[in-house]
Amino acid sequence: MSAKGADSNPYDAIVVGGGHNGLTAAAYLARSGRKVLVLERRHLVGGAAVTEELYPGFKYSVCSYVVSLLRPWIIRDLNLSRHGLRIVPLECSYTPQLDNPGLCRWPDPDQNRQEIRRLSPRDADNYPEFGKLMGKLARFAKPFIDELAPDPTSLRPRDLWQFKRAADRFRALGDDLVALQLKLTTMGGVDFLREFFESDQLIAPMSCSGIIGTMLGVNSPGTAYVLLHHYMGEIDGSSRAWGFPIGGTGAVSDAIAASALEFGAEIRCNAPIANIRLKNGRATGVILENGDEIAARSVVSGCDPSLTFLRFVGKENLPADFAASLENYKNRGSSGKVNLALDRFPEFVQRPGIGPHVRGDVAIAPSTEYLETAYDEAKYGAFSQRPFINVVFPSLLDPGMAPPGKHVMSCFVQYAPYDLASGPESWPDHREAFGDAVVDTLAEYMPTLKEDILHRQVLSPWDIEQEIGITEGNIFHGELGLEQLLFQRPVAGWARYRTPIDGLWLASSGAHPGGGIMASPGALAAKEMLRAGAV
Amino acid sequence: MTVIVIGGGHNGLVAAASLARQGHGVTLLEGRGSFGGVAAGLLHDTDSFSPNIAKALDLASHGLEFTDPAPVFVPSREGPGLLLHRDPVQAAEELGTDAEAYTNWCAFLKRVLPFAASQLDSVAPDISTTGPLLPLMRRGLAFRRMGKTDIHECLRIGPACVDDTLSEHFQSPLLRAALSARALHGTWMGPRSPSSTATLLLGEAQSGQEVVGGASSLVTALVAACENSGVELRPSCRVSRIQVSQGRAKGVTIEGGESLLADRVLSCIGPRRTLLELVESEHLPIREAGQMANLRLRGTLARVSLQLAEPIDYACRPGLRPKRCLVAEHPLDLERAFDHVKHRRMPTQLPLDIHQTEEEASILIRCATIELQGGWSDERRQELGELTLAALEPYVPNIRGIARVTRILTPADIAEEFDLEGGHEMHGELSLDQLGPMRPSMTLSRHATPIDGLYLGSAGIHPGGAISGRPGWQAAQVVGSR
C-alpha cells in the first residue's frame, strides 16, 4: 500500500484476470513505468493458456494447446524469448482415414504434392497456387490484427485516414484478389475451397480451420476467412501456421508474466474479484470477493465482455443500449477438451509408427459430410457422437510433458455445445458420455488407444466456464463471426478497448482482433490507454 | 438500333418492352412455347415487382393492377395459428405480446430499406480497383445518412443468421418462422446460416404491393406491352449459339440453323448458360469462364399442385380459408429441412408455401435439392407428393378427402420444364458473395460482358431476386445508352 493511503490511487491500473491478454496489457503498462496490479482468480496465471500437472509426471496444456498468431513484435517488446518462450513448429497436419493412409500436409511443397497427388493430380497442382493467393491476401489482412480496428462509420479525421489507408491497400490488391477477398470474407469454407479443389479428403481438413471455436458448420457462410490465419501465422519469423510452446501453452503465459514482473508489475493469484468499483459512473478500482477494496486510476479487464460488464460492472450501471448490445453478444461455447495420459504411444493403424506424421496436429475430419453432421447434432443441443477432433501429442514435441516412454495427448473436440438441450448445468451428467464419444471415435483410428489410457480429463464448455471463468466456455470470448469482428468487437463503436464506463478498459479476446494466443488485444489496449493518457 | 433479347421470362419481357419503347427494333426469342418463364406457373409472389417499372412501361393500360398483399396464415397444432398482416397496425391483434416489437421492427425497416431499395433500382456499383471512386463515395455517404445507430445495426445483423436476428425481437415461433421463410427464397441456406439476415433485408427491400390476379396477370400485361410497343415475339425459338466475331456479338443462331443478326444481344437467361454454352469458349476470357464455372446455383425448389373439391380449411382456424399459408411452426423446422438439402437427402418434414384459389392449391417446397443422392426418379417424385399431403394432414385432417395431386414438379423437372440451369429460379443462389457488385461476378454485374455488344439481364445479375423485373429493366437502360 502506498504511503498516501487507500483512496489515493496507489495503482495506475488494475488488471482483472491473469490470462495471456491481461498479462500482456500489464507488461506493456509496467514497461512504460506504470504501477500495475494483476488479479487472478485461480492459483496460477494463464487463464485458458495454462499447463497443469493433473496426473503425476504428466503435464497438460489444459485448454489452449497450440499457438499460431502470437505477434512477433510482442515477443520482442516483452523479451519473451529471454523469459523462456520457445515455440517449435508443428511438422505436419495429418488427417487419418479409416480405409486408406489418409493425408499428411507437410511444410515441404514437394512432399505435399506427392501426398495430394494420390487424391487428385489437379489438386496437387492447385495447392501451391492456392497457397500463393492466400499468402497475398494474408499480407493484406495482417495489418488489421496489429492495429486498432478501423471504424467505417466514424467521420473523425484520424479514422477516415485509417479507413482510407485500408481502402488503398485493398484496391492495390488488384481486381482478382479483391474479388477473392470478398468471397473469402463471405463464403462458407467448403464452397470456397471447392473453387480450387475437388478432393473431399483434402477439402475437409482444410475447411476445419473456419469452424474452430465457433458454433458454425463447414458449410456456413462466413467460415472461409479463417483459412487466412494459416497463412498469417509466424513462428520464429518464418511463416508457419501452428506451433507448440515448450512446456505447454502455460509457458507462454509464464513468459509474459515473467516479463511483466521484471517491468515491475505485481501479480496476485487466488484473488477473485466480486465487482469493479464505480464512483459517479467511473471505475475507481475493484472489490475482491473477500471484501477488500483496491483503488486504481484505471481498471483493465482481461476477462470476456459478458463477464466484465454484466457481472463485474452490472447491467444497471451500463448505458441501456450498450447493455442491450451485450445481451445480444454471442458467446456460444462449442468446443470441449479431452486430455489423456497414455502408457505408450497409440499408433494409427493406417499409418503406423511414431514418425513425423504424428509430430504435428492430427485432425479427425474424414469428410465434409462428417463435419457437417457433427455440427447438425450440436445445432439442436447435443454433443457430436462423431466429433471433429484436433489431436496433438505434446510429449512428442517436448519430452518434458510426460515421463519417459509415456505420452500426453491433447484432444480439442467440437462440437460440444454449451447450451445442451437439457441445459448447460446438465453437462456433469453428460460429461463422461461425451468423453466416451471422443475416445470411441479416436479408437477407430488408433485401435490400442483404450488400453493405453492411464488418465482422462474431460472438459465441457460448462467446465471451462466453471474453472477458467470464461462465459459459456467460449475459448475466443465470443463468436468470431463477421458481426462480432473489427469495429463491432464486442459492440459497434466500442472496439478500441475503451468502454462506456470511464476508467474501465477491455483488453481481452473479446476485443479486437479477437481470440487465439495472439496477445494483440492486450498489447493494443495498453498502448491505446497510454496514448490516451488514461494511466 | 436492333436488339435481340434471349429469353422471354419476365426480365426478358421487361427488357424487350423497355428497349422497344426507347425506339429500338427488338426481337424477343423464347425457347419454350409461351412467355413468362418462372412467372408463368412456377412462383407465386409478385410483391417484389417494381412499381416504377410498371409505371414506366404503362402496364396499367394493359390491365395491370396492384393491391395490398394478402396476409399469410401460419397454422399451428396447439393454438389458433397466426394470421400475419404485413402492416403492423393490422397485425397487432394477432401478434399479442409481439405487437410492439413488430411495430418497432417495421419502423426500423422503413428507416433502413430506402437505401437498400435505391441500390436495387440502380446498376451495381463499379468496385473494380481501377474504377472511379467518386460514385462509391457517394453511395457511402448515402449509407452514412441513415445515422450511426441504424448503420451499426445493419452491419451487425446483416452477416448474422436470421434466426438470431428475429429471436432478439420476437417471442412467437410462428412469427419468426413466417419471417425467416422469406429470407431463404433463392438461397442455399437455413435460418441458422450466417448472412441470412442480409437476404431477409434484400427481400424486404423489394417487397411492396402485389399484382391482382397473380404472376400470370403480370405476364399477360408484359406480353401486351411488348406487342403494343412493336417487339417481335418469337416463342418456340431456342438459341443455340451467340455469334461472335472479332470480339463482338453479331447475332444469334437458333435451333434449326436460322441466323438472326442484330446490333446488340441481350441475354435474359442465366449468365452461366449464356457465357459457357451459347458463346464459343474461344471468345470468352479465361477469367470470366472461371467465374461462371464457379457460380453456385443449386436449386432447392419443387412444386406440388392440388385440385381441391373445397378450399383448404385449417383445423386451428375453421372458416378462415386463407389464400396464402406457410406450414412451419418454428424456424428450426426450416433449419431441419435445410439439413436435408445440405446432405443431399430427400426431405422428411416439409415446410410448405401454399397459395390457394377456390379450386386449386399451388404448393412450393423449398427444401428439395436438385443434387439428391441417387437422383430424382418417378418414385421420388411420388414420394414428394405423399410427403406434401402428410405435412398438411396435421393441420387439415380431411386433406386427402378434398385434394387430388395433379402435378408434381421436382427440382429436376423444374430445370427441364422451365429451362433453368440447376433448377434455380434465380439463375444463381442469393448469397453475400453472389449479390450486388458480385452478382454474378465482379466483372459481369453491370450488364456488359467482355464481348462487345453482348449484355446480361436475368435475375442472375444484380439485383437478382424473384419476379422483380429490375435486372431486365436496368440491362435495357444500359443497352439503350451505349
GROMACS .gro file of N, CA and C in nm, chain A residues 223-354:
model
  396
  223THR      N    1  -1.737  -1.874  -4.293
  223THR     CA    2  -1.633  -1.953  -4.226
  223THR      C    3  -1.506  -1.965  -4.309
  224ALA      N    4  -1.507  -1.910  -4.430
  224ALA     CA    5  -1.389  -1.927  -4.516
  224ALA      C    6  -1.272  -1.840  -4.472
  225TYR      N    7  -1.303  -1.722  -4.416
  225TYR     CA    8  -1.195  -1.626  -4.398
  225TYR      C    9  -1.087  -1.674  -4.301
  226VAL      N   10  -1.124  -1.764  -4.210
  226VAL     CA   11  -1.026  -1.810  -4.112
  226VAL      C   12  -0.913  -1.889  -4.180
  227LEU      N   13  -0.940  -1.934  -4.306
  227LEU     CA   14  -0.834  -2.000  -4.382
  227LEU      C   15  -0.709  -1.913  -4.387
  228LEU      N   16  -0.733  -1.783  -4.386
  228LEU     CA   17  -0.620  -1.689  -4.392
  228LEU      C   18  -0.525  -1.705  -4.275
  229HIS      N   19  -0.582  -1.739  -4.159
  229HIS     CA   20  -0.498  -1.750  -4.039
  229HIS      C   21  -0.381  -1.842  -4.064
  230HIS      N   22  -0.406  -1.947  -4.144
  230HIS     CA   23  -0.299  -2.042  -4.171
  230HIS      C   24  -0.184  -1.978  -4.246
  231TYR      N   25  -0.218  -1.874  -4.317
  231TYR     CA   26  -0.114  -1.811  -4.398
  231TYR      C   27  -0.064  -1.683  -4.332
  232MET      N   28  -0.120  -1.651  -4.215
  232MET     CA   29  -0.076  -1.533  -4.142
  232MET      C   30   0.018  -1.568  -4.029
  233GLY      N   31   0.014  -1.694  -3.988
  233GLY     CA   32   0.092  -1.734  -3.870
  233GLY      C   33   0.241  -1.715  -3.892
  234GLU      N   34   0.309  -1.684  -3.783
  234GLU     CA   35   0.454  -1.672  -3.790
  234GLU      C   36   0.513  -1.740  -3.669
  235ILE      N   37   0.612  -1.821  -3.692
  235ILE     CA   38   0.683  -1.879  -3.580
  235ILE      C   39   0.831  -1.853  -3.605
  236ASP      N   40   0.894  -1.788  -3.512
  236ASP     CA   41   1.035  -1.753  -3.529
  236ASP      C   42   1.060  -1.682  -3.662
  237GLY      N   43   0.970  -1.594  -3.697
  237GLY     CA   44   0.994  -1.514  -3.816
  237GLY      C   45   0.960  -1.582  -3.948
  238SER      N   46   0.945  -1.714  -3.948
  238SER     CA   47   0.909  -1.778  -4.074
  238SER      C   48   0.759  -1.799  -4.073
  239SER      N   49   0.698  -1.794  -4.190
  239SER     CA   50   0.553  -1.806  -4.186
  239SER      C   51   0.512  -1.952  -4.182
  240ARG      N   52   0.489  -1.997  -4.063
  240ARG     CA   53   0.442  -2.132  -4.038
  240ARG      C   54   0.315  -2.119  -3.956
  241ALA      N   55   0.225  -2.210  -3.980
  241ALA     CA   56   0.093  -2.191  -3.922
  241ALA      C   57   0.089  -2.210  -3.771
  242TRP      N   58   0.121  -2.329  -3.725
  242TRP     CA   59   0.098  -2.361  -3.586
  242TRP      C   60   0.226  -2.403  -3.517
  243GLY      N   61   0.233  -2.374  -3.388
  243GLY     CA   62   0.350  -2.416  -3.314
  243GLY      C   63   0.312  -2.463  -3.175
  244PHE      N   64   0.404  -2.536  -3.116
  244PHE     CA   65   0.381  -2.584  -2.980
  244PHE      C   66   0.486  -2.522  -2.888
  245PRO      N   67   0.440  -2.455  -2.781
  245PRO     CA   68   0.537  -2.395  -2.690
  245PRO      C   69   0.597  -2.504  -2.600
  246ILE      N   70   0.729  -2.505  -2.590
  246ILE     CA   71   0.794  -2.599  -2.500
  246ILE      C   72   0.745  -2.570  -2.358
  247GLY      N   73   0.696  -2.673  -2.293
  247GLY     CA   74   0.637  -2.653  -2.160
  247GLY      C   75   0.487  -2.633  -2.164
  248GLY      N   76   0.430  -2.643  -2.283
  248GLY     CA   77   0.285  -2.626  -2.294
  248GLY      C   78   0.246  -2.479  -2.307
  249THR      N   79   0.117  -2.455  -2.332
  249THR     CA   80   0.077  -2.315  -2.354
  249THR      C   81   0.092  -2.232  -2.227
  250GLY      N   82   0.096  -2.298  -2.113
  250GLY     CA   83   0.120  -2.226  -1.988
  250GLY      C   84   0.255  -2.156  -1.992
  251ALA      N   85   0.349  -2.211  -2.069
  251ALA     CA   86   0.481  -2.149  -2.078
  251ALA      C   87   0.473  -2.012  -2.143
  252VAL      N   88   0.377  -1.992  -2.235
  252VAL     CA   89   0.359  -1.861  -2.296
  252VAL      C   90   0.315  -1.762  -2.188
  253SER      N   91   0.215  -1.804  -2.111
  253SER     CA   92   0.166  -1.715  -2.004
  253SER      C   93   0.276  -1.687  -1.903
  254ASP      N   94   0.351  -1.792  -1.868
  254ASP     CA   95   0.458  -1.773  -1.769
  254ASP      C   96   0.562  -1.674  -1.819
  255ALA      N   97   0.595  -1.683  -1.948
  255ALA     CA   98   0.695  -1.592  -2.002
  255ALA      C   99   0.644  -1.448  -1.998
  256ILE      N  100   0.517  -1.430  -2.034
  256ILE     CA  101   0.461  -1.294  -2.031
  256ILE      C  102   0.455  -1.244  -1.886
  257ALA      N  103   0.417  -1.334  -1.796
  257ALA     CA  104   0.412  -1.295  -1.654
  257ALA      C  105   0.551  -1.256  -1.605
  258ALA      N  106   0.651  -1.333  -1.643
  258ALA     CA  107   0.788  -1.302  -1.600
  258ALA      C  108   0.830  -1.166  -1.653
  259SER      N  109   0.790  -1.139  -1.777
  259SER     CA  110   0.823  -1.010  -1.835
  259SER      C  111   0.755  -0.898  -1.758
  260ALA      N  112   0.626  -0.918  -1.728
  260ALA     CA  113   0.552  -0.816  -1.654
  260ALA      C  114   0.616  -0.791  -1.518
  261LEU      N  115   0.653  -0.899  -1.453
  261LEU     CA  116   0.716  -0.886  -1.320
  261LEU      C  117   0.847  -0.810  -1.331
  262GLU      N  118   0.924  -0.843  -1.433
  262GLU     CA  119   1.052  -0.775  -1.450
  262GLU      C  120   1.034  -0.625  -1.472
  263PHE      N  121   0.927  -0.591  -1.543
  263PHE     CA  122   0.898  -0.449  -1.565
  263PHE      C  123   0.838  -0.384  -1.441
  264GLY      N  124   0.811  -0.464  -1.341
  264GLY     CA  125   0.766  -0.406  -1.215
  264GLY      C  126   0.620  -0.427  -1.182
  265ALA      N  127   0.551  -0.503  -1.261
  265ALA     CA  128   0.411  -0.528  -1.228
  265ALA      C  129   0.402  -0.622  -1.109
  266GLU      N  130   0.286  -0.617  -1.044
  266GLU     CA  131   0.262  -0.704  -0.930
  266GLU      C  132   0.154  -0.803  -0.972
  267ILE      N  133   0.170  -0.928  -0.940
  267ILE     CA  134   0.068  -1.027  -0.977
  267ILE      C  135   0.019  -1.098  -0.852
  268ARG      N  136  -0.112  -1.099  -0.835
  268ARG     CA  137  -0.167  -1.166  -0.717
  268ARG      C  138  -0.262  -1.277  -0.762
  269CYS      N  139  -0.231  -1.400  -0.725
  269CYS     CA  140  -0.320  -1.512  -0.757
  269CYS      C  141  -0.417  -1.535  -0.642
  270ASN      N  142  -0.510  -1.629  -0.663
  270ASN     CA  143  -0.614  -1.656  -0.563
  270ASN      C  144  -0.682  -1.527  -0.516
  271ALA      N  145  -0.704  -1.438  -0.610
  271ALA     CA  146  -0.763  -1.308  -0.575
  271ALA      C  147  -0.883  -1.279  -0.665
  272PRO      N  148  -0.991  -1.355  -0.648
  272PRO     CA  149  -1.108  -1.332  -0.733
  272PRO      C  150  -1.175  -1.200  -0.697
  273ILE      N  151  -1.219  -1.129  -0.799
  273ILE     CA  152  -1.289  -1.004  -0.768
  273ILE      C  153  -1.439  -1.028  -0.772
  274ALA      N  154  -1.509  -0.946  -0.696
  274ALA     CA  155  -1.655  -0.955  -0.694
  274ALA      C  156  -1.715  -0.852  -0.787
  275ASN      N  157  -1.658  -0.733  -0.783
  275ASN     CA  158  -1.710  -0.622  -0.862
  275ASN      C  159  -1.599  -0.529  -0.905
  276ILE      N  160  -1.630  -0.455  -1.010
  276ILE     CA  161  -1.547  -0.340  -1.041
  276ILE      C  162  -1.611  -0.223  -0.967
  277ARG      N  163  -1.528  -0.150  -0.891
  277ARG     CA  164  -1.584  -0.045  -0.808
  277ARG      C  165  -1.611   0.079  -0.892
  278LEU      N  166  -1.731   0.133  -0.876
  278LEU     CA  167  -1.768   0.251  -0.954
  278LEU      C  168  -1.794   0.368  -0.860
  279LYS      N  169  -1.757   0.486  -0.907
  279LYS     CA  170  -1.791   0.605  -0.830
  279LYS      C  171  -1.832   0.711  -0.931
  280ASN      N  172  -1.953   0.758  -0.919
  280ASN     CA  173  -2.009   0.854  -1.016
  280ASN      C  174  -1.992   0.803  -1.160
  281GLY      N  175  -2.019   0.675  -1.179
  281GLY     CA  176  -2.012   0.618  -1.313
  281GLY      C  177  -1.871   0.595  -1.363
  282ARG      N  178  -1.773   0.608  -1.279
  282ARG     CA  179  -1.635   0.590  -1.319
  282ARG      C  180  -1.574   0.473  -1.242
  283ALA      N  181  -1.492   0.392  -1.312
  283ALA     CA  182  -1.427   0.280  -1.245
  283ALA      C  183  -1.313   0.334  -1.160
  284THR      N  184  -1.315   0.298  -1.033
  284THR     CA  185  -1.212   0.353  -0.943
  284THR      C  186  -1.131   0.243  -0.878
  285GLY      N  187  -1.158   0.119  -0.916
  285GLY     CA  188  -1.083   0.010  -0.856
  285GLY      C  189  -1.168  -0.115  -0.855
  286VAL      N  190  -1.132  -0.209  -0.770
  286VAL     CA  191  -1.209  -0.334  -0.766
  286VAL      C  192  -1.241  -0.371  -0.622
  287ILE      N  193  -1.345  -0.452  -0.610
  287ILE     CA  194  -1.378  -0.508  -0.479
  287ILE      C  195  -1.357  -0.658  -0.489
  288LEU      N  196  -1.273  -0.713  -0.405
  288LEU     CA  197  -1.244  -0.856  -0.411
  288LEU      C  198  -1.358  -0.934  -0.346
  289GLU      N  199  -1.360  -1.063  -0.377
  289GLU     CA  200  -1.464  -1.147  -0.317
  289GLU      C  201  -1.453  -1.149  -0.165
  290ASN      N  202  -1.332  -1.132  -0.113
  290ASN     CA  203  -1.317  -1.133   0.034
  290ASN      C  204  -1.350  -0.997   0.095
  291GLY      N  205  -1.398  -0.904   0.010
  291GLY     CA  206  -1.441  -0.775   0.063
  291GLY      C  207  -1.338  -0.664   0.053
  292ASP      N  208  -1.211  -0.702   0.032
  292ASP     CA  209  -1.107  -0.598   0.021
  292ASP      C  210  -1.135  -0.508  -0.098
  293GLU      N  211  -1.104  -0.382  -0.083
  293GLU     CA  212  -1.116  -0.291  -0.196
  293GLU      C  213  -0.978  -0.242  -0.235
  294ILE      N  214  -0.952  -0.238  -0.364
  294ILE     CA  215  -0.823  -0.187  -0.411
  294ILE      C  216  -0.852  -0.077  -0.512
  295ALA      N  217  -0.790   0.036  -0.492
  295ALA     CA  218  -0.816   0.151  -0.578
  295ALA      C  219  -0.714   0.158  -0.690
  296ALA      N  220  -0.756   0.214  -0.801
  296ALA     CA  221  -0.664   0.234  -0.913
  296ALA      C  222  -0.720   0.344  -1.003
  297ARG      N  223  -0.632   0.407  -1.078
  297ARG     CA  224  -0.677   0.510  -1.171
  297ARG      C  225  -0.760   0.448  -1.282
  298SER      N  226  -0.716   0.328  -1.325
  298SER     CA  227  -0.788   0.260  -1.433
  298SER      C  228  -0.801   0.113  -1.400
  299VAL      N  229  -0.905   0.054  -1.456
  299VAL     CA  230  -0.922  -0.090  -1.443
  299VAL      C  231  -0.921  -0.147  -1.584
  300VAL      N  232  -0.842  -0.253  -1.602
  300VAL     CA  233  -0.832  -0.316  -1.733
  300VAL      C  234  -0.885  -0.459  -1.719
  301SER      N  235  -0.981  -0.496  -1.802
  301SER     CA  236  -1.033  -0.631  -1.790
  301SER      C  237  -0.972  -0.723  -1.894
  302GLY      N  238  -0.917  -0.831  -1.844
  302GLY     CA  239  -0.869  -0.937  -1.932
  302GLY      C  240  -0.972  -1.047  -1.944
  303CYS      N  241  -1.091  -1.022  -1.893
  303CYS     CA  242  -1.198  -1.122  -1.898
  303CYS      C  243  -1.288  -1.094  -2.018
  304ASP      N  244  -1.377  -1.190  -2.045
  304ASP     CA  245  -1.463  -1.173  -2.161
  304ASP      C  246  -1.565  -1.061  -2.136
  305PRO      N  247  -1.620  -1.004  -2.243
  305PRO     CA  248  -1.708  -0.887  -2.228
  305PRO      C  249  -1.831  -0.915  -2.141
  306SER      N  250  -1.892  -1.032  -2.157
  306SER     CA  251  -2.013  -1.059  -2.079
  306SER      C  252  -1.981  -1.062  -1.931
  307LEU      N  253  -1.873  -1.131  -1.895
  307LEU     CA  254  -1.832  -1.139  -1.755
  307LEU      C  255  -1.796  -1.000  -1.703
  308THR      N  256  -1.719  -0.928  -1.781
  308THR     CA  257  -1.673  -0.796  -1.739
  308THR      C  258  -1.791  -0.702  -1.711
  309PHE      N  259  -1.880  -0.692  -1.809
  309PHE     CA  260  -1.983  -0.589  -1.798
  309PHE      C  261  -2.108  -0.636  -1.723
  310LEU      N  262  -2.154  -0.755  -1.758
  310LEU     CA  263  -2.282  -0.796  -1.699
  310LEU      C  264  -2.264  -0.842  -1.555
  311ARG      N  265  -2.145  -0.896  -1.523
  311ARG     CA  266  -2.125  -0.944  -1.387
  311ARG      C  267  -2.044  -0.847  -1.302
  312PHE      N  268  -1.927  -0.803  -1.351
  312PHE     CA  269  -1.841  -0.720  -1.265
  312PHE      C  270  -1.887  -0.574  -1.257
  313VAL      N  271  -1.949  -0.525  -1.365
  313VAL     CA  272  -1.998  -0.388  -1.361
  313VAL      C  273  -2.146  -0.387  -1.321
  314GLY      N  274  -2.222  -0.476  -1.385
  314GLY     CA  275  -2.366  -0.481  -1.355
  314GLY      C  276  -2.446  -0.405  -1.460
  315LYS      N  277  -2.549  -0.472  -1.508
  315LYS     CA  278  -2.629  -0.416  -1.615
  315LYS      C  279  -2.683  -0.278  -1.578
  316GLU      N  280  -2.720  -0.264  -1.450
  316GLU     CA  281  -2.784  -0.138  -1.408
  316GLU      C  282  -2.687  -0.020  -1.416
  317ASN      N  283  -2.559  -0.049  -1.423
  317ASN     CA  284  -2.462   0.061  -1.429
  317ASN      C  285  -2.418   0.094  -1.571
  318LEU      N  286  -2.476   0.024  -1.668
  318LEU     CA  287  -2.435   0.043  -1.807
  318LEU      C  288  -2.539   0.126  -1.881
  319PRO      N  289  -2.497   0.202  -1.982
  319PRO     CA  290  -2.597   0.267  -2.067
  319PRO      C  291  -2.688   0.160  -2.128
  320ALA      N  292  -2.816   0.192  -2.141
  320ALA     CA  293  -2.913   0.089  -2.181
  320ALA      C  294  -2.881   0.026  -2.315
  321ASP      N  295  -2.841   0.106  -2.414
  321ASP     CA  296  -2.818   0.048  -2.546
  321ASP      C  297  -2.694  -0.042  -2.546
  322PHE      N  298  -2.595  -0.004  -2.466
  322PHE     CA  299  -2.475  -0.087  -2.456
  322PHE      C  300  -2.509  -0.220  -2.389
  323ALA      N  301  -2.587  -0.213  -2.284
  323ALA     CA  302  -2.628  -0.336  -2.214
  323ALA      C  303  -2.708  -0.426  -2.307
  324ALA      N  304  -2.796  -0.363  -2.386
  324ALA     CA  305  -2.878  -0.443  -2.478
  324ALA      C  306  -2.789  -0.511  -2.582
  325SER      N  307  -2.691  -0.437  -2.633
  325SER     CA  308  -2.599  -0.498  -2.731
  325SER      C  309  -2.524  -0.615  -2.670
  326LEU      N  310  -2.483  -0.597  -2.545
  326LEU     CA  311  -2.408  -0.705  -2.480
  326LEU      C  312  -2.494  -0.829  -2.459
  327GLU      N  313  -2.620  -0.805  -2.432
  327GLU     CA  314  -2.707  -0.921  -2.413
  327GLU      C  315  -2.727  -0.998  -2.545
  328ASN      N  316  -2.709  -0.928  -2.656
  328ASN     CA  317  -2.716  -0.997  -2.785
  328ASN      C  318  -2.581  -1.051  -2.830
  329TYR      N  319  -2.478  -1.024  -2.751
  329TYR     CA  320  -2.344  -1.071  -2.787
  329TYR      C  321  -2.342  -1.224  -2.779
  330LYS      N  322  -2.288  -1.285  -2.884
  330LYS     CA  323  -2.293  -1.431  -2.891
  330LYS      C  324  -2.166  -1.493  -2.835
  331ASN      N  325  -2.179  -1.562  -2.723
  331ASN     CA  326  -2.065  -1.633  -2.666
  331ASN      C  327  -2.059  -1.775  -2.722
  332ARG      N  328  -2.160  -1.854  -2.693
  332ARG     CA  329  -2.178  -1.983  -2.756
  332ARG      C  330  -2.056  -2.074  -2.760
  333GLY      N  331  -2.012  -2.117  -2.644
  333GLY     CA  332  -1.905  -2.216  -2.643
  333GLY      C  333  -1.948  -2.339  -2.721
  334SER      N  334  -1.858  -2.389  -2.804
  334SER     CA  335  -1.896  -2.502  -2.889
  334SER      C  336  -1.794  -2.614  -2.883
  335SER      N  337  -1.688  -2.593  -2.805
  335SER     CA  338  -1.584  -2.694  -2.808
  335SER      C  339  -1.549  -2.741  -2.668
  336GLY      N  340  -1.500  -2.862  -2.661
  336GLY     CA  341  -1.455  -2.918  -2.534
  336GLY      C  342  -1.314  -2.968  -2.551
  337LYS      N  343  -1.262  -3.021  -2.443
  337LYS     CA  344  -1.124  -3.065  -2.447
  337LYS      C  345  -1.116  -3.199  -2.374
  338VAL      N  346  -1.047  -3.294  -2.433
  338VAL     CA  347  -1.021  -3.420  -2.365
  338VAL      C  348  -0.870  -3.439  -2.360
  339ASN      N  349  -0.816  -3.447  -2.240
  339ASN     CA  350  -0.672  -3.464  -2.223
  339ASN      C  351  -0.644  -3.603  -2.170
  340LEU      N  352  -0.553  -3.672  -2.236
  340LEU     CA  353  -0.526  -3.810  -2.198
  340LEU      C  354  -0.380  -3.828  -2.157
  341ALA      N  355  -0.361  -3.906  -2.052
  341ALA     CA  356  -0.227  -3.954  -2.017
  341ALA      C  357  -0.218  -4.097  -2.067
  342LEU      N  358  -0.110  -4.129  -2.140
  342LEU     CA  359  -0.102  -4.258  -2.208
  342LEU      C  360   0.019  -4.339  -2.162
  343ASP      N  361  -0.003  -4.467  -2.148
  343ASP     CA  362   0.101  -4.560  -2.107
  343ASP      C  363   0.205  -4.580  -2.217
  344ARG      N  364   0.159  -4.577  -2.341
  344ARG     CA  365   0.251  -4.584  -2.455
  344ARG      C  366   0.183  -4.512  -2.572
  345PHE      N  367   0.257  -4.498  -2.681
  345PHE     CA  368   0.201  -4.424  -2.793
  345PHE      C  369   0.100  -4.509  -2.869
  346PRO      N  370  -0.019  -4.460  -2.888
  346PRO     CA  371  -0.123  -4.537  -2.959
  346PRO      C  372  -0.111  -4.516  -3.109
  347GLU      N  373  -0.054  -4.610  -3.180
  347GLU     CA  374  -0.026  -4.586  -3.321
  347GLU      C  375  -0.152  -4.587  -3.407
  348PHE      N  376  -0.144  -4.514  -3.517
  348PHE     CA  377  -0.254  -4.512  -3.613
  348PHE      C  378  -0.244  -4.636  -3.701
  349VAL      N  379  -0.354  -4.705  -3.716
  349VAL     CA  380  -0.349  -4.833  -3.786
  349VAL      C  381  -0.314  -4.814  -3.934
  350GLN      N  382  -0.360  -4.704  -3.992
  350GLN     CA  383  -0.334  -4.683  -4.134
  350GLN      C  384  -0.198  -4.618  -4.162
  351ARG      N  385  -0.137  -4.560  -4.061
  351ARG     CA  386   0.000  -4.508  -4.076
  351ARG      C  387   0.071  -4.536  -3.945
  352PRO      N  388   0.120  -4.658  -3.929
  352PRO     CA  389   0.180  -4.697  -3.801
  352PRO      C  390   0.312  -4.623  -3.776
  353GLY      N  391   0.362  -4.642  -3.657
  353GLY     CA  392   0.491  -4.583  -3.622
  353GLY      C  393   0.475  -4.448  -3.555
  354ILE      N  394   0.590  -4.401  -3.501
  354ILE     CA  395   0.589  -4.269  -3.435
  354ILE      C  396   0.673  -4.177  -3.521
   0.00000   0.00000   0.00000
